[in-house]
Amino acid sequence: MRRSIKQKNLWVLGGLPSLLKLELHLLYGPDERLIISSQLFQCLKKFKLKYELGGGLSMVCEKEAMPKLQMLRLRFKAMETKSNTGFELRLEHLSSLRHLSVTVDCDDATRRRVEAAEATIRNTVRIHPRCPTLEIKRKWESDMVKDERMRMRMRWRGGSAL
């Protein structure tokens, strides 16, 4: 498991000429916007990005990016969607995308934040010209908190939100 990923790491990985599948399991989410340009990942068919802590989800695929990508899997923490990187997912230029699978980690997030993240994901798929299939899963849904005040109160006490 790598700690985090930076844009420069993507340039190195994306330049591998015959890379077909890439799974990135990170401890921390990216602390910067990840931009997938048209020069990167020319043969990639499956891409999985998963992280456990910190960071939002900000990934933008430019025109002609990952031209052969068929399956994209993402996992992120809903609580972190208002972090420095925020939440931005632009995939409309992934011309071969057939399936998007997203796991939303609900731990310590409010229902409103989880639903907003899911709505953004649905809108991203809705505007995609190929209309890929979408699968959204929630992880740790029972650990969502009622509202932001409850989340802060539980953090202050050092307890869980159950």
Coordinates of C-alpha atoms in Angstrom, one line a residue:
M1 CA 0.0 0.0 0.0
R2 CA 1.4 3.3 -1.0
R3 CA 0.9 6.3 1.2
S4 CA -0.5 8.8 -1.4
I5 CA -0.2 9.7 -5.0
K6 CA 0.8 12.9 -6.8
Q7 CA 0.4 14.1 -10.3
K8 CA 4.0 13.3 -11.1
N9 CA 3.4 9.6 -10.1
L10 CA 0.6 9.5 -12.6
W11 CA 2.9 10.7 -15.3
V12 CA 5.3 7.9 -14.6
L13 CA 2.7 5.2 -14.4
G14 CA 0.7 6.6 -17.4
G15 CA 3.8 6.5 -19.6
L16 CA 4.2 2.7 -19.3
P17 CA 3.3 1.7 -22.9
S18 CA 1.6 -1.7 -22.3
L19 CA -0.1 -1.2 -18.9
L20 CA -3.5 -2.9 -19.1
K21 CA -4.7 -2.9 -15.5
L22 CA -3.8 -0.6 -12.6
E23 CA -4.9 -0.9 -9.0
L24 CA -3.8 1.9 -6.6
H25 CA -4.4 1.2 -2.9
L26 CA -3.4 4.2 -1.0
L27 CA -3.4 5.1 2.7
Y28 CA -4.2 8.8 2.0
G29 CA -6.2 10.3 -0.8
P30 CA -4.6 12.8 -3.2
D31 CA -4.0 16.3 -1.8
E32 CA -4.1 17.7 -5.3
R33 CA -6.3 17.5 -8.3
L34 CA -5.4 14.5 -10.5
I35 CA -5.5 15.3 -14.2
I36 CA -5.4 12.4 -16.6
S37 CA -4.2 13.8 -19.9
S38 CA -4.4 12.4 -23.4
Q39 CA -0.8 11.2 -23.3
L40 CA -1.4 8.9 -20.3
F41 CA -2.5 5.3 -20.0
Q42 CA -3.0 4.6 -23.7
C43 CA -3.6 0.8 -23.3
L44 CA -5.2 0.8 -19.8
K45 CA -8.5 -1.2 -19.7
K46 CA -9.1 -1.4 -15.9
F47 CA -8.3 1.2 -13.3
K48 CA -9.0 1.0 -9.6
L49 CA -8.2 3.9 -7.1
K50 CA -8.9 3.3 -3.5
Y51 CA -7.8 5.1 -0.4
E52 CA -8.4 4.8 3.3
L53 CA -7.9 8.3 4.9
G54 CA -7.8 12.0 4.1
G55 CA -8.1 14.0 0.9
G56 CA -11.2 14.5 -1.3
L57 CA -11.7 13.1 -4.7
S58 CA -10.7 15.3 -7.5
M59 CA -10.0 13.5 -10.8
V60 CA -10.4 15.1 -14.2
C61 CA -9.9 13.1 -17.4
E62 CA -9.0 15.4 -20.4
K63 CA -10.1 14.8 -24.0
E64 CA -8.8 11.5 -25.4
A65 CA -7.6 10.4 -22.0
M66 CA -7.3 6.6 -21.3
P67 CA -8.9 5.8 -24.7
K68 CA -9.3 2.1 -24.0
L69 CA -10.5 2.2 -20.4
Q70 CA -13.6 0.1 -19.9
M71 CA -13.9 -0.3 -16.2
L72 CA -13.2 2.3 -13.5
R73 CA -13.5 1.5 -9.8
L74 CA -13.2 4.3 -7.1
R75 CA -13.4 4.2 -3.4
F76 CA -13.3 7.4 -1.2
K77 CA -14.4 8.7 2.1
A78 CA -17.6 10.8 1.9
M79 CA -16.5 12.8 5.0
E80 CA -13.5 14.1 3.0
T81 CA -15.4 15.5 0.1
K82 CA -15.2 19.0 1.6
S83 CA -11.4 18.7 2.1
N84 CA -8.8 20.9 0.3
T85 CA -9.2 19.0 -2.9
G86 CA -13.0 18.8 -2.6
F87 CA -15.0 16.6 -4.8
E88 CA -14.8 16.7 -8.6
L89 CA -15.2 13.8 -11.0
R90 CA -15.1 14.5 -14.7
L91 CA -15.1 11.4 -16.9
E92 CA -17.0 12.4 -20.0
H93 CA -13.9 12.1 -22.1
L94 CA -13.4 8.4 -21.3
S95 CA -14.7 7.3 -24.7
S96 CA -14.6 3.5 -24.0
L97 CA -15.9 3.5 -20.4
R98 CA -18.5 0.8 -20.0
H99 CA -18.7 0.4 -16.2
L100 CA -18.1 2.7 -13.2
S101 CA -18.1 1.2 -9.7
V102 CA -17.9 3.5 -6.7
T103 CA -17.7 2.6 -3.1
V104 CA -18.5 5.5 -0.7
D105 CA -17.1 5.1 2.7
C106 CA -19.8 6.6 5.0
D107 CA -17.8 6.4 8.3
D108 CA -18.2 9.7 10.2
A109 CA -20.0 11.5 7.3
T110 CA -23.4 13.0 7.4
R111 CA -26.2 11.5 5.3
R112 CA -26.4 14.8 3.4
R113 CA -22.7 14.6 2.4
V114 CA -23.0 11.0 1.3
E115 CA -26.1 11.7 -0.8
A116 CA -24.4 14.8 -2.3
A117 CA -21.4 12.7 -3.3
E118 CA -23.7 10.1 -4.8
A119 CA -25.7 12.7 -6.7
T120 CA -22.5 14.1 -8.2
I121 CA -21.5 10.6 -9.3
R122 CA -24.9 10.0 -10.9
N123 CA -24.7 13.3 -12.7
T124 CA -21.2 12.4 -14.0
V125 CA -22.6 9.2 -15.5
R126 CA -25.7 10.9 -16.8
I127 CA -23.7 13.4 -19.0
H128 CA -21.3 10.7 -20.2
P129 CA -21.9 10.1 -24.0
R130 CA -21.6 6.3 -23.6
C131 CA -23.9 6.0 -20.6
P132 CA -21.8 3.5 -18.7
T133 CA -23.4 1.2 -16.1
L134 CA -23.1 2.6 -12.6
E135 CA -22.7 0.7 -9.4
I136 CA -22.7 2.6 -6.1
K137 CA -22.0 0.9 -2.8
R138 CA -21.9 2.3 0.6
K139 CA -19.4 1.0 3.1
W140 CA -19.8 1.6 6.9
E141 CA -23.3 3.1 6.3
S142 CA -24.2 2.3 10.0
D143 CA -21.4 4.7 11.0
M144 CA -22.9 7.8 9.4
V145 CA -23.8 10.6 11.8
K146 CA -27.1 12.5 12.0
D147 CA -25.6 15.9 11.4
E148 CA -22.4 17.9 11.5
R149 CA -22.9 18.9 15.1
M150 CA -23.2 15.3 16.2
R151 CA -20.0 14.4 14.3
M152 CA -18.1 17.2 16.0
R153 CA -19.5 16.2 19.4
M154 CA -18.5 12.5 18.9
R155 CA -15.0 13.6 17.8
W156 CA -14.7 15.8 20.9
R157 CA -15.7 13.0 23.2
G158 CA -13.4 10.5 21.4
G159 CA -16.3 8.1 20.9
S160 CA -18.0 6.6 17.9
A161 CA -21.1 8.0 16.3
L162 CA -23.2 4.9 17.0

